[in-house]
Short mmCIF file of C-alpha atoms in Angstrom, two decimals:
data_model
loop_
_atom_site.label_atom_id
_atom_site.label_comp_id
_atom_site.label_asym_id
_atom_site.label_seq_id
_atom_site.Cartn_x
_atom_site.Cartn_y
_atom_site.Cartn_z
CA UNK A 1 -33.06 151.60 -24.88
CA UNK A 2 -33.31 154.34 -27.28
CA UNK A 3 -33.30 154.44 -31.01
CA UNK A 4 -30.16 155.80 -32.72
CA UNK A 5 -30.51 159.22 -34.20
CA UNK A 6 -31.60 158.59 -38.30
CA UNK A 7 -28.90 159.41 -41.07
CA UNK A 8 -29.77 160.83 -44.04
CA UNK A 9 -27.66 160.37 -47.22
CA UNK A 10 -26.05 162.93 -48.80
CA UNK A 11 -26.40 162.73 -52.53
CA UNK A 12 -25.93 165.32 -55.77
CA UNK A 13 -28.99 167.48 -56.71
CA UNK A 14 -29.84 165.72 -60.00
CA UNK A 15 -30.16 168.03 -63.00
CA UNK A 16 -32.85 166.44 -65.49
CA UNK A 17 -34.01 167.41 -68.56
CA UNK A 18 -37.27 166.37 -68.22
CA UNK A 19 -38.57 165.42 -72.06
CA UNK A 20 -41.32 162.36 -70.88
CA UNK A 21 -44.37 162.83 -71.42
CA UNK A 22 -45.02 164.84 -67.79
CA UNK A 23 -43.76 166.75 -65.42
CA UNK A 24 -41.55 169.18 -67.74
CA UNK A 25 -38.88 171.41 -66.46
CA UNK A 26 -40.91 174.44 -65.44
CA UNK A 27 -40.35 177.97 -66.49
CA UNK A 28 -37.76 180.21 -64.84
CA UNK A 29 -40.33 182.28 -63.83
CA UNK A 30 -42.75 179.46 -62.12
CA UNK A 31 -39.49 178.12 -60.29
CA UNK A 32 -38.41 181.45 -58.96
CA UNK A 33 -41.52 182.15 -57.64
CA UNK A 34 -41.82 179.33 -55.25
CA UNK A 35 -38.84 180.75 -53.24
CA UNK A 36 -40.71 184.06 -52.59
CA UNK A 37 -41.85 184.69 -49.06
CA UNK A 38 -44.36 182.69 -48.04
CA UNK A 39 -47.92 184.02 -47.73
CA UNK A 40 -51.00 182.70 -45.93
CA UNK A 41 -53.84 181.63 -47.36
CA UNK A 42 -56.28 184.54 -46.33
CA UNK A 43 -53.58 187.31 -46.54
CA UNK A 44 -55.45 189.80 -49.38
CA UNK A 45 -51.59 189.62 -51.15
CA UNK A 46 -52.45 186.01 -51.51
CA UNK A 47 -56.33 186.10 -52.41
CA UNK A 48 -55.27 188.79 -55.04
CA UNK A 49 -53.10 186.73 -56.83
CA UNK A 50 -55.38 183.73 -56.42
CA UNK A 51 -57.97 186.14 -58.03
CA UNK A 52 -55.32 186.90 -61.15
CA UNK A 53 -54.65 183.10 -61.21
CA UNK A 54 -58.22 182.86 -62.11
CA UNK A 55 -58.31 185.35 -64.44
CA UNK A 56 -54.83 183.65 -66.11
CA UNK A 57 -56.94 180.73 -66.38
CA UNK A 58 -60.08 181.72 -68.04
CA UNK A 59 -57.57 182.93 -70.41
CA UNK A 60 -55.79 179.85 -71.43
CA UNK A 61 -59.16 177.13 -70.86
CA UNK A 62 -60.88 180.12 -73.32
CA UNK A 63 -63.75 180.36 -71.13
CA UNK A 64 -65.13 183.16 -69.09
CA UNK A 65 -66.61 180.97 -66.57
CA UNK A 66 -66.18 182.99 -63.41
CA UNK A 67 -65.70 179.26 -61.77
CA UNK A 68 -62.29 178.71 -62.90
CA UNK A 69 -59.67 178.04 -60.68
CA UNK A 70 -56.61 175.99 -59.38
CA UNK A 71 -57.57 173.02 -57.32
CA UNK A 72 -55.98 171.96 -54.43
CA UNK A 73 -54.33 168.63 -55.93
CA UNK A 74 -53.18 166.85 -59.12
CA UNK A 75 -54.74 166.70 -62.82
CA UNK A 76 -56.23 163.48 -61.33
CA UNK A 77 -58.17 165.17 -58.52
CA UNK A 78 -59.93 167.46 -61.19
CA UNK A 79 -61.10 164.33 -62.99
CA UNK A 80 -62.45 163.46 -59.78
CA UNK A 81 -63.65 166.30 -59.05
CA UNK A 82 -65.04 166.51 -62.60
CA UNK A 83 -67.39 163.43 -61.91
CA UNK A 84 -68.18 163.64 -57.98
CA UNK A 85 -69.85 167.17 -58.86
CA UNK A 86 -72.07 166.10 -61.94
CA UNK A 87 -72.57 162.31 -61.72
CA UNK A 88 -75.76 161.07 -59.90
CA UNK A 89 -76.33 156.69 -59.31
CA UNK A 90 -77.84 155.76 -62.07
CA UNK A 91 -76.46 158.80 -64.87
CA UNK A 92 -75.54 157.53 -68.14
CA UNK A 93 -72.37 158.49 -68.95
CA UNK A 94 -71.08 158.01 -72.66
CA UNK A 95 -66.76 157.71 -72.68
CA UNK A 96 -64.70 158.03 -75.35
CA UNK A 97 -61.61 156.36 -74.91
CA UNK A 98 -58.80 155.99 -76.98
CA UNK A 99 -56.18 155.39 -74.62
CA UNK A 100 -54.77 155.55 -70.77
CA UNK A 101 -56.93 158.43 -69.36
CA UNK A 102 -60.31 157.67 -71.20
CA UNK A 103 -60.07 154.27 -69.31
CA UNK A 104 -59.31 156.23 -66.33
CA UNK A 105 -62.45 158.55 -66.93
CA UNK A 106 -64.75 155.05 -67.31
CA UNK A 107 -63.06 153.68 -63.71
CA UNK A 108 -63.94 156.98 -62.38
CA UNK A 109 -67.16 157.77 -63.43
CA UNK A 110 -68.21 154.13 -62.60
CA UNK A 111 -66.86 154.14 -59.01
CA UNK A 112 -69.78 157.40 -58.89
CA UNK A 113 -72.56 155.10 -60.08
CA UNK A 114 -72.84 156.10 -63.33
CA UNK A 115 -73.72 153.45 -66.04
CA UNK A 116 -71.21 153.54 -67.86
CA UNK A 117 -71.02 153.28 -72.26
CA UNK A 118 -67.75 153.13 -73.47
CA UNK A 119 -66.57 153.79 -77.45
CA UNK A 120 -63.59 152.22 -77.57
CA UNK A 121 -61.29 153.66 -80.64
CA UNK A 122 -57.84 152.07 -81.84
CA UNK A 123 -55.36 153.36 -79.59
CA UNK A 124 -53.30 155.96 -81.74
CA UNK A 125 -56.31 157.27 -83.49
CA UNK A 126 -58.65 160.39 -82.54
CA UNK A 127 -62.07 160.16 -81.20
CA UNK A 128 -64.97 159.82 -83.73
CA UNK A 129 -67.57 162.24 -82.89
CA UNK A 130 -70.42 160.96 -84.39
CA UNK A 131 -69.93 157.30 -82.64
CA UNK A 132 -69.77 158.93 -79.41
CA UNK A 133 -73.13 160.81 -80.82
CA UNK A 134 -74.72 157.46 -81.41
CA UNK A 135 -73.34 155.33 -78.63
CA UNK A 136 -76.82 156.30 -76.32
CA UNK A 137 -79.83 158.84 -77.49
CA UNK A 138 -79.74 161.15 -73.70
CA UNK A 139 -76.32 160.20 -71.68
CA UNK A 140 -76.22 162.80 -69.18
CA UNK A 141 -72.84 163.28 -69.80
CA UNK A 142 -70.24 162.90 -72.69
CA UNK A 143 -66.43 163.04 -71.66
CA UNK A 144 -63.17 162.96 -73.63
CA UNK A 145 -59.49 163.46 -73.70
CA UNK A 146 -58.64 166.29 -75.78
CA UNK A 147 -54.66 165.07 -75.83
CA UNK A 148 -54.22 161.66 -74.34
CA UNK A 149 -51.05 161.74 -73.07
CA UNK A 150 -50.40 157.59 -73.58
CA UNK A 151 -50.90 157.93 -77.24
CA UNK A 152 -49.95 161.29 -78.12
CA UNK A 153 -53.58 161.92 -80.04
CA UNK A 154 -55.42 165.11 -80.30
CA UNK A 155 -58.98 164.67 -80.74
CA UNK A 156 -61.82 166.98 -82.07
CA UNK A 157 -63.67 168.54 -79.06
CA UNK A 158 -65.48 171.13 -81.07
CA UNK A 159 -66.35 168.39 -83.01
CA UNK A 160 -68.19 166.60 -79.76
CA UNK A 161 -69.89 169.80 -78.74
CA UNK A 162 -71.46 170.23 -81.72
CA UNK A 163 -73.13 166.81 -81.65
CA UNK A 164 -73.25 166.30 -77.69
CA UNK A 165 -77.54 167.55 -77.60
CA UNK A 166 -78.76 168.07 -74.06
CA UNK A 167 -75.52 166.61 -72.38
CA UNK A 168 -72.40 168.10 -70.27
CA UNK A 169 -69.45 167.98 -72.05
CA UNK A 170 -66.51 166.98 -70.12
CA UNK A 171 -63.15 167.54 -71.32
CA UNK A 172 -59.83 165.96 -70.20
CA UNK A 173 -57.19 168.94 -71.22
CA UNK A 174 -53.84 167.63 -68.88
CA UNK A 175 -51.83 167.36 -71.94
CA UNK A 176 -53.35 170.38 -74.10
CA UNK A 177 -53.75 173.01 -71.95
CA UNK A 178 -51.22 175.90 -72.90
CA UNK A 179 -49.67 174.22 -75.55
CA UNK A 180 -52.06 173.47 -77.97
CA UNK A 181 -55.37 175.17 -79.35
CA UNK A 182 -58.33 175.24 -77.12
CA UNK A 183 -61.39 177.08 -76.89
CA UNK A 184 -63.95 175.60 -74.35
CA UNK A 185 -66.73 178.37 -74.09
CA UNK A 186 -66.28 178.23 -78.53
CA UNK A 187 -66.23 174.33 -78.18
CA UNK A 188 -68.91 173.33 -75.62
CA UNK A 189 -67.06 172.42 -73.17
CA UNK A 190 -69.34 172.32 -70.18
CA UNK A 191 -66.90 170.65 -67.32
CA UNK A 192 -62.66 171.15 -67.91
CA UNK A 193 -60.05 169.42 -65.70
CA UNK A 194 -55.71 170.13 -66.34
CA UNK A 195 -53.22 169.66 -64.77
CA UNK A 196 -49.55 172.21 -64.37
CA UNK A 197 -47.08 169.73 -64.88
CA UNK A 198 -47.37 169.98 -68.41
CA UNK A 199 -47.61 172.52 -71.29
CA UNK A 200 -48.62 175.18 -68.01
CA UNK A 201 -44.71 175.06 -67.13
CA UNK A 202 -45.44 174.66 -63.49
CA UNK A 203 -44.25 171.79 -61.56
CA UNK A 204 -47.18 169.53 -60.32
CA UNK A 205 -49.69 170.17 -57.90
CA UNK A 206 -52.63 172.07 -58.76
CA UNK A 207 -55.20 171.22 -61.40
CA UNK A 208 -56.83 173.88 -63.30
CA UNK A 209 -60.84 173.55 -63.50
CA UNK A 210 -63.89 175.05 -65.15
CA UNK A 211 -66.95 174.42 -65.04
CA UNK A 212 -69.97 176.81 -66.47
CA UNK A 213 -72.95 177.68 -64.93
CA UNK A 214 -74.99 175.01 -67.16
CA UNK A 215 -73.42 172.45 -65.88
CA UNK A 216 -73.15 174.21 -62.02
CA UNK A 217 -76.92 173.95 -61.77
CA UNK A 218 -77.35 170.32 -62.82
CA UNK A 219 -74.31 169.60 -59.81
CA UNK A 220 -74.86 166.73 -57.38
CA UNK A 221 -76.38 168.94 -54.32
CA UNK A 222 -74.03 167.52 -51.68
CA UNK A 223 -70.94 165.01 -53.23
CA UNK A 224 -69.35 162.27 -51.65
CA UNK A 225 -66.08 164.34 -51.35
CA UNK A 226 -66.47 166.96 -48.84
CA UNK A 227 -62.73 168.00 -50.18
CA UNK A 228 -63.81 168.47 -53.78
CA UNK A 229 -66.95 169.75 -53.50
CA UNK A 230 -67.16 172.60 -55.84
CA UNK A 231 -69.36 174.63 -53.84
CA UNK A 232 -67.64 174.99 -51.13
CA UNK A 233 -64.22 175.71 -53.45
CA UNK A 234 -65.97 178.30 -55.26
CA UNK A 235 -67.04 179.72 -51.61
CA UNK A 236 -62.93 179.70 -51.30
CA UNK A 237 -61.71 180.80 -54.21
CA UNK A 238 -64.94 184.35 -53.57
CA UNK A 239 -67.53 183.08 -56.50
CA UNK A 240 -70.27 181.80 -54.59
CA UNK A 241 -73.19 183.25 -56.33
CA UNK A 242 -70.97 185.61 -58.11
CA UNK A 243 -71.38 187.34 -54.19
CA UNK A 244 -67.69 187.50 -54.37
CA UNK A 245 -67.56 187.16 -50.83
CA UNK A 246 -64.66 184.34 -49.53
CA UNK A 247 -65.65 181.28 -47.21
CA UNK A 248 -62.77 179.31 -45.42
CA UNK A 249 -62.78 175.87 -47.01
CA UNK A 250 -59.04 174.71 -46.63
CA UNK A 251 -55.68 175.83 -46.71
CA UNK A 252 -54.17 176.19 -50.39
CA UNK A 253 -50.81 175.34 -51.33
CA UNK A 254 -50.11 179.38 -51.41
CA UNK A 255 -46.46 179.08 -52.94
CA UNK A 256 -47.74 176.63 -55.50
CA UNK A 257 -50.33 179.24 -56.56
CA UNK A 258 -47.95 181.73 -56.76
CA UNK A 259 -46.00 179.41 -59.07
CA UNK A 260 -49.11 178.82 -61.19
CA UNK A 261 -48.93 182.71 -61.49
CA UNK A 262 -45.68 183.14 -62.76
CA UNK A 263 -46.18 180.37 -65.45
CA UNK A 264 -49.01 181.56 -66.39
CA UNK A 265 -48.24 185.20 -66.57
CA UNK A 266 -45.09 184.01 -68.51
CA UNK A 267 -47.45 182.31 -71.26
CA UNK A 268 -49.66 185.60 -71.35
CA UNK A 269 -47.22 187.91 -71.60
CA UNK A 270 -45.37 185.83 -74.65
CA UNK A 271 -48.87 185.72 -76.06
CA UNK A 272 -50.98 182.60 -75.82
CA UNK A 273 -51.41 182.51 -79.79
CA UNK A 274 -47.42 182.49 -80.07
CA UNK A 275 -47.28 179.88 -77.13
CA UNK A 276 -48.99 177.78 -79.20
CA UNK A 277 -47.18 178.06 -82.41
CA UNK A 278 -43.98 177.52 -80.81
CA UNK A 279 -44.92 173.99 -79.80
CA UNK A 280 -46.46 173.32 -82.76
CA UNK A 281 -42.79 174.20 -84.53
CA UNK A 282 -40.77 172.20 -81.46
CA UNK A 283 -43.36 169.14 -82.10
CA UNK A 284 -42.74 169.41 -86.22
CA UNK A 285 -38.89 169.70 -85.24
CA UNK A 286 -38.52 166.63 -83.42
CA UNK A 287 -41.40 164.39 -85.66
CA UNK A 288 -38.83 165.17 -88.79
CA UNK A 289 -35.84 164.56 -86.85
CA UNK A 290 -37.19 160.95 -85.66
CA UNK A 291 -38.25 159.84 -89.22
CA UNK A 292 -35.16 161.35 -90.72
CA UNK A 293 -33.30 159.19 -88.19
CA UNK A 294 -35.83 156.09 -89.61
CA UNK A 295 -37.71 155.64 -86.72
CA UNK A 296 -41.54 155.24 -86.88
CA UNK A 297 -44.76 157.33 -85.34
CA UNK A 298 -46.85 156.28 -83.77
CA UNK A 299 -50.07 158.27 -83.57
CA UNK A 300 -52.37 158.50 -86.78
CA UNK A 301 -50.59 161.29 -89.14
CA UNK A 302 -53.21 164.47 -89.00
CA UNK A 303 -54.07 163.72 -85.59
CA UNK A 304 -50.49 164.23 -84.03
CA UNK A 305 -49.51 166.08 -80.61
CA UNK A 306 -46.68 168.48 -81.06
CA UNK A 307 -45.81 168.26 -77.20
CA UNK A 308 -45.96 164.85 -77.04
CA UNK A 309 -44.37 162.49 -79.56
CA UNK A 310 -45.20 158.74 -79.63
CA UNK A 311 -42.57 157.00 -81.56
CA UNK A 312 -41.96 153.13 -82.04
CA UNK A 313 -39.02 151.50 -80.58
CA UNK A 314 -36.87 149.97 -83.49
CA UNK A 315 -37.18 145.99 -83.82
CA UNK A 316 -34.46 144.59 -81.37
CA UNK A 317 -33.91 147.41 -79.17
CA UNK A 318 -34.30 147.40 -75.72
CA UNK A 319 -37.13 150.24 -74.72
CA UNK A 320 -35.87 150.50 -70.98
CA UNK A 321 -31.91 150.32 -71.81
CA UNK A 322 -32.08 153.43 -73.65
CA UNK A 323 -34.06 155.16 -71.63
CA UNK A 324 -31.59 154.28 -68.42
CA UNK A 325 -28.59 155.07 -71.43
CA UNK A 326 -30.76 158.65 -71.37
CA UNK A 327 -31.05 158.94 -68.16
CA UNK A 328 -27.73 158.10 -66.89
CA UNK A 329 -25.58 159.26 -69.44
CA UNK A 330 -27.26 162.72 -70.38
CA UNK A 331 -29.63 163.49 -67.36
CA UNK A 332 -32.27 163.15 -69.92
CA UNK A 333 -35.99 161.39 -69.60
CA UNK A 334 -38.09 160.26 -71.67
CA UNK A 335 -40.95 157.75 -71.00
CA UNK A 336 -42.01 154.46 -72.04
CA UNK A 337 -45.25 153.35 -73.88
CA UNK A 338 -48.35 152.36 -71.49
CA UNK A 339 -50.61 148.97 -71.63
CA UNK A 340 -49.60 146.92 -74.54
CA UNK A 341 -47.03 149.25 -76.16
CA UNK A 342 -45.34 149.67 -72.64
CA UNK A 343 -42.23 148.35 -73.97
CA UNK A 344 -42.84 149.17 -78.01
CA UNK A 345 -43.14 152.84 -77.89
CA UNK A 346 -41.01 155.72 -76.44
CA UNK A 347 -43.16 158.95 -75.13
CA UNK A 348 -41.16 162.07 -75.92
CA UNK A 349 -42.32 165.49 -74.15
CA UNK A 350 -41.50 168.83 -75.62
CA UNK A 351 -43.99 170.96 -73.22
CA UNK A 352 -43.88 174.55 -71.96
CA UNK A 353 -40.38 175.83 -71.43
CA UNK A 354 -39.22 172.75 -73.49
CA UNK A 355 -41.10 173.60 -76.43
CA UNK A 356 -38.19 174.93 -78.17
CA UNK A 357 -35.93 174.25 -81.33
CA UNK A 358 -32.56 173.68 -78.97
CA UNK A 359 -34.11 171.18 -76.76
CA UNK A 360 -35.14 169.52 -80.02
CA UNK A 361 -31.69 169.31 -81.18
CA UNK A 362 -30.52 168.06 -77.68
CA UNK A 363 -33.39 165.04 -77.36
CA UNK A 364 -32.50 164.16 -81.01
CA UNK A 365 -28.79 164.16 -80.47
CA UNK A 366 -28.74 162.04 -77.23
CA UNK A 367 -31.07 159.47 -78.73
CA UNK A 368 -29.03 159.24 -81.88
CA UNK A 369 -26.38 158.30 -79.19
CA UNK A 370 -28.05 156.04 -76.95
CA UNK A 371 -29.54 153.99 -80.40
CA UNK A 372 -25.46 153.69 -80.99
CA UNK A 373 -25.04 152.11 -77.80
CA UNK A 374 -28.10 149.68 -77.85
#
């Protein structure tokens, strides 16, 4: 007996406008890039714009950490990444957390065998330096969120590098990276993880890394993940030892490299600086709109995101009936709260080629609409 040959549905290419808090639509540029001919991962056209990638990057982490580069995987893998490298058994690791992806760092960091001290902070509020400072005399480690992404907070990294002492400072930048200011060599920032998805303007993927050579020499000699071992990706990606000589370690995702390229040489050649201002306009843009419409924010006022919004779903209304209203009625996303505010708070994404006064007018217009139909 055989099988019957499979059918596949037919169904309309959806059209979204994707204003959540991640991925965003991508730049023109990163999208038309992905349908260029294909390259293979050793070709020299393909190392040399993995080389310029790398250089792209420096430029938008602030860092000139020759180990910079596009990882194989999601914003996730560089957190892992981030702790399978540096964290021995036994390492005391101080977390900051103030949302989502500081509890994510503890899980992490934990499942390495570090000992773990968390400072928990009121979700919607920044990180306090100087409890992080005093939360354990010699952690080996100190990481952070720069943006969370569940709460729409911006904490003070400079502020943790100038108190962190003998530790690595490890910085979560998903949400911040090429949207909002950051200067990691300026900052302290020992060990960076991103992800493209967001501010970048590149569909998801890769996550952007950096670590400097301070924290590179106190690196676990051989980590549990032979995939993530940054060793044997800076081997790859021709920085081992600064030789500059390439080892095989695994096939990259060449189109989605050459995507990071285009975004990236998008944001560079519109001027980081200017990239920056204009979400920092699109964010102010859409906060007036929402309180003019009488809604309320939700993150602490001086420590607000301008890509992503947190705003408080109105007494009475159903969070996930106007988001489906959104979705359905004006191909339009925006995300719900996480944890305890998963149904209280609406997550509102104006990041990378979103970050601009017409897509503000748009997101305020259809939710003006879908509150109507509540």
């Amino acid at each position: 007996m055989t099988s019957s040959t499979p059918t596949a549905t037919s169904r309309p290419i959806a059209d979204r406008h994707l204003f959540g808090p991640g991925p965003c639509n991508p730049y023109p540029e990163a999208t038309l890039a992905l349908a260029a001919p294909l390259l293979g991962h050793l070709d020299p056209d393909f190392l040399a714009v993995m080389d310029e990638t790398c250089d792209l990057l420096r430029h938008v982490w602030g860092t000139d950490n020759r180990r910079t580069l596009p990882i194989s995987a999601t914003g996730s893998a560089g957190m892992e990444a981030a702790f399978v490298n540096t964290v021995s058994p036994g390492d005391v690791v101080v977390v900051a957390v103030n949302g989502l992806f500081g509890e994510r760092m503890v899980d992490v960091a934990g499942r390495h065998g570090a000992e773990v001290v968390r400072v928990d902070h009121e979700w919607g509020t920044p990180v306090d330096a100087e409890r992080v400072a005093a939360a354990h005399p010699s952690p080996a480690i100190i990481a952070a969120v720069h943006a969370e992404t569940s709460t729409g907070v911006r904490s003070d990294i400079a502020a943790l590098g100038a108190v962190k002492g003998d530790a690595l400072l490890l910085v979560d930048a998903v949400t911040s990276i090429g949207g909002i200011e950051l200067r990691a060599d300026d900052w302290g920032v020992d060990i960076g993880y991103a992800g493209t998805q967001k501010c970048l303007g590149v569909a998801p993927g890769l996550a952007p890394f950096t670590i400097n050579d301070r924290a590179f020499a106190r690196r676990v000699e051989k980590p549990s993940s032979w995939y993530l071992d940054l060793g044997l990706l800076g081997g790859y990606v021709g920085e081992a030892a600064g030789s500059g000589r390439r080892t095989y370690h695994h096939t990259a995702p060449t189109a989605m490299v050459a995507s990071l390229h285009a975004g990236l040489r998008r944001i560079a050649d519109e001027g980081l600086e200017k990239v920056w201002d204009r979400h920092a306009e699109a964010g102010r843009l859409l906060q007036d709109g929402l309180e003019e419409m009488g809604l309320s924010l939700f993150a602490q006022e001086g420590s607000r995101l301008p890509e992503l919004t947190t705003v408080r779903v109105p007494d009475g209304v159903d969070s996930a009936a106007v988001r489906a209203y959104l979705l359905e009625r004006h191909d339009l996303e925006i995300g719900a709260g996480v944890g305890e505010f998963a149904s209280t708070v609406w997550r509102i994404g104006l990041m990378g080629h979103n970050a601009r006064p017409d897509r503000v007018a748009l997101v305020l217009a259809a939710l003006k609409d879908a509150l109507a139909h509540a």
